[in-house]
PDB file of C-alpha atoms in Angstrom:
ATOM      1  CA  MET A   1     -30.132  -6.622   9.209  1.00  0.00           C
ATOM      2  CA  PRO A   2     -28.750  -3.917   6.760  1.00  0.00           C
ATOM      3  CA  ALA A   3     -26.748  -0.910   8.502  1.00  0.00           C
ATOM      4  CA  THR A   4     -28.670   2.433   8.144  1.00  0.00           C
ATOM      5  CA  PRO A   5     -27.819   5.618   9.742  1.00  0.00           C
ATOM      6  CA  THR A   6     -30.083   4.889  12.617  1.00  0.00           C
ATOM      7  CA  ASN A   7     -28.594   1.122  12.786  1.00  0.00           C
ATOM      8  CA  PRO A   8     -25.036   1.309  12.468  1.00  0.00           C
ATOM      9  CA  PRO A   9     -22.894  -1.932  12.132  1.00  0.00           C
ATOM     10  CA  PHE A  10     -22.206  -3.656  15.420  1.00  0.00           C
ATOM     11  CA  VAL A  11     -18.543  -2.363  15.439  1.00  0.00           C
ATOM     12  CA  ILE A  12     -19.466   1.282  15.199  1.00  0.00           C
ATOM     13  CA  ARG A  13     -21.958   0.663  18.017  1.00  0.00           C
ATOM     14  CA  CYS A  14     -18.997  -0.807  20.128  1.00  0.00           C
ATOM     15  CA  PHE A  15     -17.026   2.227  19.337  1.00  0.00           C
ATOM     16  CA  ILE A  16     -19.635   4.665  20.482  1.00  0.00           C
ATOM     17  CA  VAL A  17     -20.203   2.632  23.603  1.00  0.00           C
ATOM     18  CA  MET A  18     -16.405   2.577  24.418  1.00  0.00           C
ATOM     19  CA  MET A  19     -16.432   6.377  23.641  1.00  0.00           C
ATOM     20  CA  ASN A  20     -19.186   7.059  26.068  1.00  0.00           C
ATOM     21  CA  ALA A  21     -17.633   4.984  28.574  1.00  0.00           C
ATOM     22  CA  LEU A  22     -14.087   6.728  28.388  1.00  0.00           C
ATOM     23  CA  CYS A  23     -16.039  10.023  28.678  1.00  0.00           C
ATOM     24  CA  ASP A  24     -17.929   8.838  31.545  1.00  0.00           C
ATOM     25  CA  THR A  25     -14.370   7.405  33.346  1.00  0.00           C
ATOM     26  CA  VAL A  26     -12.882  10.908  32.639  1.00  0.00           C
ATOM     27  CA  ALA A  27     -15.642  12.635  34.292  1.00  0.00           C
ATOM     28  CA  GLU A  28     -15.737  10.514  37.165  1.00  0.00           C
ATOM     29  CA  HIS A  29     -12.171   9.572  37.723  1.00  0.00           C
ATOM     30  CA  GLY A  30     -10.510  12.857  36.606  1.00  0.00           C
ATOM     31  CA  PRO A  31     -11.309  15.072  39.647  1.00  0.00           C
ATOM     32  CA  ALA A  32     -10.713  12.234  41.966  1.00  0.00           C
ATOM     33  CA  GLY A  33      -7.324  11.739  40.583  1.00  0.00           C
ATOM     34  CA  TYR A  34      -6.617  15.410  41.165  1.00  0.00           C
ATOM     35  CA  VAL A  35      -7.016  16.241  37.673  1.00  0.00           C
ATOM     36  CA  PRO A  36      -8.292  20.051  37.523  1.00  0.00           C
ATOM     37  CA  VAL A  37     -11.988  20.636  36.599  1.00  0.00           C
ATOM     38  CA  PRO A  38     -11.310  22.765  33.638  1.00  0.00           C
ATOM     39  CA  MET A  39      -8.798  20.222  32.237  1.00  0.00           C
ATOM     40  CA  VAL A  40     -11.594  17.386  32.710  1.00  0.00           C
ATOM     41  CA  ASN A  41     -14.000  19.695  30.989  1.00  0.00           C
ATOM     42  CA  LEU A  42     -11.854  20.082  28.036  1.00  0.00           C
ATOM     43  CA  ILE A  43     -11.074  16.310  27.851  1.00  0.00           C
ATOM     44  CA  TRP A  44     -14.700  15.433  28.008  1.00  0.00           C
ATOM     45  CA  THR A  45     -15.403  18.079  25.337  1.00  0.00           C
ATOM     46  CA  ARG A  46     -12.800  17.063  22.845  1.00  0.00           C
ATOM     47  CA  LEU A  47     -13.515  13.432  23.228  1.00  0.00           C
ATOM     48  CA  GLN A  48     -17.320  14.078  22.314  1.00  0.00           C
ATOM     49  CA  ASN A  49     -16.276  16.445  19.557  1.00  0.00           C
ATOM     50  CA  LEU A  50     -14.245  13.570  18.266  1.00  0.00           C
ATOM     51  CA  THR A  51     -16.922  11.043  18.178  1.00  0.00           C
ATOM     52  CA  THR A  52     -19.303  13.496  16.558  1.00  0.00           C
ATOM     53  CA  ARG A  53     -16.665  14.179  13.783  1.00  0.00           C
ATOM     54  CA  PHE A  54     -16.025  10.291  13.252  1.00  0.00           C
ATOM     55  CA  LEU A  55     -19.736   9.642  13.111  1.00  0.00           C
ATOM     56  CA  ALA A  56     -20.376  12.525  10.694  1.00  0.00           C
ATOM     57  CA  ALA A  57     -17.352  11.347   8.510  1.00  0.00           C
ATOM     58  CA  LEU A  58     -18.605   8.009   8.568  1.00  0.00           C
ATOM     59  CA  ALA A  59     -21.905   8.714   7.430  1.00  0.00           C
ATOM     60  CA  ARG A  60     -20.837  11.255   4.779  1.00  0.00           C
ATOM     61  CA  GLY A  61     -18.701   8.561   3.230  1.00  0.00           C
ATOM     62  CA  PRO A  62     -15.307   9.054   1.445  1.00  0.00           C
ATOM     63  CA  ILE A  63     -14.820  12.328  -0.006  1.00  0.00           C
ATOM     64  CA  PRO A  64     -12.476  12.785  -3.404  1.00  0.00           C
ATOM     65  CA  PRO A  65      -9.569  14.837  -2.823  1.00  0.00           C
ATOM     66  CA  ARG A  66      -9.856  18.575  -3.984  1.00  0.00           C
ATOM     67  CA  ALA A  67      -7.878  20.033  -6.621  1.00  0.00           C
ATOM     68  CA  LYS A  68      -5.045  22.290  -5.491  1.00  0.00           C
ATOM     69  CA  PRO A  69      -6.214  26.132  -6.123  1.00  0.00           C
ATOM     70  CA  THR A  70      -4.040  27.998  -8.624  1.00  0.00           C
ATOM     71  CA  PRO A  71      -1.894  30.609  -6.909  1.00  0.00           C
ATOM     72  CA  LYS A  72      -2.924  34.310  -7.316  1.00  0.00           C
ATOM     73  CA  PRO A  73      -0.426  36.699  -8.919  1.00  0.00           C
ATOM     74  CA  THR A  74       1.193  38.957  -6.105  1.00  0.00           C
ATOM     75  CA  SER A  75       1.321  42.331  -7.048  1.00  0.00           C
ATOM     76  CA  GLU A  76       3.560  44.687  -5.316  1.00  0.00           C
ATOM     77  CA  ALA A  77       2.040  46.488  -2.678  1.00  0.00           C
ATOM     78  CA  THR A  78       3.139  49.965  -1.660  1.00  0.00           C
ATOM     79  CA  THR A  79       4.827  49.847   1.926  1.00  0.00           C
ATOM     80  CA  GLU A  80       3.538  52.580   3.989  1.00  0.00           C
ATOM     81  CA  SER A  81       5.102  53.084   7.324  1.00  0.00           C
ATOM     82  CA  GLN A  82       2.309  52.730  10.012  1.00  0.00           C
ATOM     83  CA  PRO A  83       2.916  52.882  13.424  1.00  0.00           C
ATOM     84  CA  THR A  84       2.963  49.258  15.169  1.00  0.00           C
ATOM     85  CA  GLN A  85       1.179  48.900  18.265  1.00  0.00           C
ATOM     86  CA  PRO A  86       2.595  46.816  21.120  1.00  0.00           C
ATOM     87  CA  PRO A  87       1.290  43.278  21.191  1.00  0.00           C
ATOM     88  CA  ARG A  88      -1.620  42.980  23.882  1.00  0.00           C
ATOM     89  CA  ALA A  89      -0.839  40.686  26.940  1.00  0.00           C
ATOM     90  CA  ARG A  90      -2.806  37.367  25.966  1.00  0.00           C
ATOM     91  CA  ARG A  91      -4.324  35.156  28.655  1.00  0.00           C
ATOM     92  CA  LYS A  92      -2.591  31.693  28.749  1.00  0.00           C
ATOM     93  CA  ARG A  93      -4.794  29.142  27.034  1.00  0.00           C
ATOM     94  CA  LEU A  94      -5.445  25.704  28.478  1.00  0.00           C
ATOM     95  CA  THR A  95      -4.333  23.161  26.174  1.00  0.00           C
ATOM     96  CA  LEU A  96      -4.115  19.311  26.457  1.00  0.00           C
ATOM     97  CA  PRO A  97      -0.808  17.544  26.501  1.00  0.00           C
ATOM     98  CA  CYS A  98       0.481  15.741  23.257  1.00  0.00           C
ATOM     99  CA  ARG A  99       3.048  13.331  24.358  1.00  0.00           C
ATOM    100  CA  GLU A 100       2.170   9.785  23.591  1.00  0.00           C
ATOM    101  CA  ALA A 101      -0.477   7.920  26.180  1.00  0.00           C
ATOM    102  CA  TRP A 102      -0.936  11.130  27.920  1.00  0.00           C
ATOM    103  CA  LEU A 103      -4.767  10.434  28.851  1.00  0.00           C
ATOM    104  CA  TYR A 104      -3.854   7.019  29.841  1.00  0.00           C
ATOM    105  CA  ARG A 105      -1.210   8.176  32.274  1.00  0.00           C
ATOM    106  CA  LEU A 106      -3.199  11.038  33.693  1.00  0.00           C
ATOM    107  CA  ILE A 107      -6.331   8.703  34.413  1.00  0.00           C
ATOM    108  CA  PRO A 108      -4.942   5.167  34.795  1.00  0.00           C
ATOM    109  CA  GLU A 109      -8.760   3.982  35.084  1.00  0.00           C
ATOM    110  CA  THR A 110      -8.942   4.522  31.266  1.00  0.00           C
ATOM    111  CA  GLY A 111      -7.052   1.264  30.762  1.00  0.00           C
ATOM    112  CA  PHE A 112     -10.064  -0.953  30.054  1.00  0.00           C
ATOM    113  CA  THR A 113     -11.489   1.389  27.373  1.00  0.00           C
ATOM    114  CA  ARG A 114      -7.719   1.361  25.859  1.00  0.00           C
ATOM    115  CA  PHE A 115      -7.801  -2.290  25.889  1.00  0.00           C
ATOM    116  CA  THR A 116     -11.158  -2.366  24.230  1.00  0.00           C
ATOM    117  CA  LEU A 117     -10.193   0.380  21.810  1.00  0.00           C
ATOM    118  CA  GLN A 118      -7.299  -1.957  20.681  1.00  0.00           C
ATOM    119  CA  HIS A 119      -9.628  -4.938  19.963  1.00  0.00           C
ATOM    120  CA  ILE A 120     -12.067  -2.596  17.781  1.00  0.00           C
ATOM    121  CA  LEU A 121      -9.198  -1.184  15.764  1.00  0.00           C
ATOM    122  CA  ALA A 122      -7.814  -4.865  15.210  1.00  0.00           C
ATOM    123  CA  ASP A 123     -11.172  -5.940  13.813  1.00  0.00           C
ATOM    124  CA  PRO A 124     -11.282  -6.132  10.076  1.00  0.00           C
ATOM    125  CA  GLU A 125     -14.669  -4.634   9.608  1.00  0.00           C
ATOM    126  CA  PHE A 126     -13.617  -1.573  11.609  1.00  0.00           C
ATOM    127  CA  ALA A 127     -10.238  -1.453   9.594  1.00  0.00           C
ATOM    128  CA  GLY A 128     -12.218  -1.785   6.488  1.00  0.00           C
ATOM    129  CA  PHE A 129     -13.961   1.470   7.098  1.00  0.00           C
ATOM    130  CA  LEU A 130     -10.663   3.121   8.006  1.00  0.00           C
ATOM    131  CA  VAL A 131      -9.083   2.080   4.702  1.00  0.00           C
ATOM    132  CA  ALA A 132     -12.163   3.174   2.678  1.00  0.00           C
ATOM    133  CA  ASN A 133     -12.145   6.665   4.103  1.00  0.00           C
ATOM    134  CA  PRO A 134      -8.718   7.779   5.309  1.00  0.00           C
ATOM    135  CA  LYS A 135     -10.253  11.112   6.883  1.00  0.00           C
ATOM    136  CA  LEU A 136     -11.519   8.704   9.677  1.00  0.00           C
ATOM    137  CA  ILE A 137      -7.596   7.635  10.393  1.00  0.00           C
ATOM    138  CA  ARG A 138      -6.859  11.453  10.780  1.00  0.00           C
ATOM    139  CA  ILE A 139      -9.760  12.087  12.957  1.00  0.00           C
ATOM    140  CA  LEU A 140      -8.778   9.087  15.261  1.00  0.00           C
ATOM    141  CA  THR A 141      -4.985   9.869  15.452  1.00  0.00           C
ATOM    142  CA  PRO A 142      -5.393  12.350  18.415  1.00  0.00           C
ATOM    143  CA  LEU A 143      -7.606   9.717  20.425  1.00  0.00           C
ATOM    144  CA  TYR A 144      -4.988   6.808  19.749  1.00  0.00           C
ATOM    145  CA  ASN A 145      -2.209   9.078  20.426  1.00  0.00           C
ATOM    146  CA  ALA A 146      -3.848   9.935  23.910  1.00  0.00           C
ATOM    147  CA  MET A 147      -4.258   6.196  24.563  1.00  0.00           C
ATOM    148  CA  GLY A 148      -1.149   5.350  23.515  1.00  0.00           C
ATOM    149  CA  ILE A 149      -2.553   3.123  20.780  1.00  0.00           C
ATOM    150  CA  ASP A 150      -0.587   2.424  17.405  1.00  0.00           C
ATOM    151  CA  LEU A 151      -2.811   2.960  14.371  1.00  0.00           C
ATOM    152  CA  PRO A 152      -2.013   0.317  11.830  1.00  0.00           C
ATOM    153  CA  THR A 153      -0.012   1.522   8.585  1.00  0.00           C
ATOM    154  CA  GLU A 154      -1.999  -1.168   6.617  1.00  0.00           C
ATOM    155  CA  PRO A 155      -5.313  -2.936   7.376  1.00  0.00           C
ATOM    156  CA  PRO A 156      -4.863  -6.372   9.163  1.00  0.00           C
ATOM    157  CA  PHE A 157      -5.360  -9.083   7.008  1.00  0.00           C
ATOM    158  CA  ALA A 158      -7.425 -12.303   7.642  1.00  0.00           C
ATOM    159  CA  PRO A 159      -5.140 -15.355   8.208  1.00  0.00           C
ATOM    160  CA  ASP A 160      -4.487 -17.495   5.058  1.00  0.00           C
ATOM    161  CA  PRO A 161      -6.936 -20.095   4.393  1.00  0.00           C
ATOM    162  CA  PRO A 162      -6.075 -23.576   5.248  1.00  0.00           C
ATOM    163  CA  PRO A 163      -4.326 -25.642   2.392  1.00  0.00           C
ATOM    164  CA  ASP A 164      -6.575 -28.117   0.585  1.00  0.00           C
ATOM    165  CA  SER A 165      -4.623 -30.885   2.118  1.00  0.00           C
ATOM    166  CA  ARG A 166      -1.830 -31.363   4.488  1.00  0.00           C
ATOM    167  CA  ARG A 167       0.432 -32.919   2.151  1.00  0.00           C
ATOM    168  CA  HIS A 168       2.892 -29.976   2.127  1.00  0.00           C
ATOM    169  CA  ILE A 169       3.653 -30.438   5.945  1.00  0.00           C
ATOM    170  CA  ILE A 170       4.913 -33.919   5.495  1.00  0.00           C
ATOM    171  CA  PHE A 171       6.569 -33.534   1.945  1.00  0.00           C
ATOM    172  CA  GLY A 172       7.334 -29.812   1.895  1.00  0.00           C
ATOM    173  CA  THR A 173       6.273 -27.478  -0.873  1.00  0.00           C
ATOM    174  CA  PRO A 174       6.466 -28.517  -4.403  1.00  0.00           C
ATOM    175  CA  ASP A 175       9.704 -27.086  -6.362  1.00  0.00           C
ATOM    176  CA  CYS A 176       9.102 -25.184  -9.473  1.00  0.00           C
ATOM    177  CA  ALA A 177      12.050 -26.958 -11.176  1.00  0.00           C
ATOM    178  CA  ALA A 178      10.708 -30.291 -10.069  1.00  0.00           C
ATOM    179  CA  SER A 179       7.302 -29.687 -11.692  1.00  0.00           C
ATOM    180  CA  GLU A 180       8.707 -29.062 -15.046  1.00  0.00           C
ATOM    181  CA  SER A 181       8.302 -31.962 -17.628  1.00  0.00           C
ATOM    182  CA  PRO A 182      10.882 -34.564 -17.376  1.00  0.00           C
ATOM    183  CA  THR A 183      13.407 -34.935 -20.289  1.00  0.00           C
ATOM    184  CA  PRO A 184      13.391 -38.248 -22.305  1.00  0.00           C
ATOM    185  CA  ASP A 185      16.816 -39.421 -21.293  1.00  0.00           C
ATOM    186  CA  GLN A 186      16.003 -39.676 -17.673  1.00  0.00           C
ATOM    187  CA  ASP A 187      15.636 -43.181 -16.160  1.00  0.00           C
ATOM    188  CA  PHE A 188      12.350 -43.664 -14.480  1.00  0.00           C
ATOM    189  CA  LYS A 189      12.265 -46.624 -11.968  1.00  0.00           C
ATOM    190  CA  ILE A 190       8.930 -47.641 -10.224  1.00  0.00           C
ATOM    191  CA  GLN A 191       9.647 -47.609  -6.508  1.00  0.00           C
ATOM    192  CA  PRO A 192       7.249 -49.297  -3.988  1.00  0.00           C
ATOM    193  CA  ALA A 193       5.453 -46.872  -1.607  1.00  0.00           C
TER     194      ALA A 193
END
C-alpha cells in the first residue's frame, strides 16, 4: 500500500503513536511525581508542537537551502542623545531544563517510550527520512536530548550481504599479489588435493 498524507509509512505511524504515548505519560505521571502542573503543561505543549512540526516538515519534503541575503550598506546615523528609560522588571519565564536526559530523569515512567524511540531511530526507513530531509534532525534534536538518546551522525547501514561462498572462511581472503598472472620461470607442480 503506497504512503499518502492520510496513510503515512508504518514507521511514521509508530513514531506518532509513541509521541502520543509520551504525552499521555507526561500528563498522567508528571503531577504524580511532584512535577508542577505549569511545567507539565509546558512539556506536553512542547511535545505536541514538536510532533506537529515534524509531520509538517515530513509532508513538505526537503527544502533547498536559501541564498544568503546581501548585506545592506550601513549609513552613519546621527546619534541623538535621548533619555534612557530604566528597564522594566520582567516576570520570570518558565523554561524547560536543557541538560541531557532531563525528561527521562524528571519522569522515569517515560523509559518505555525512550526505549521505543531508540528503536524507531535505528530503523533504516526512518533514518532514510532523516537523511533525505536534514530539517527533521533539527526538529527532533530537542526530543532526543530530553530523552537522552544520541542522534546518529550518519545513517545506519544494513549489514553486509553474505558472500557467495564460505571459501574465504577456510582459506582467507584472496591476496592481490597472488591473483596476478604467474611469471613463466615459476615451477608449477600438481599437488594432490
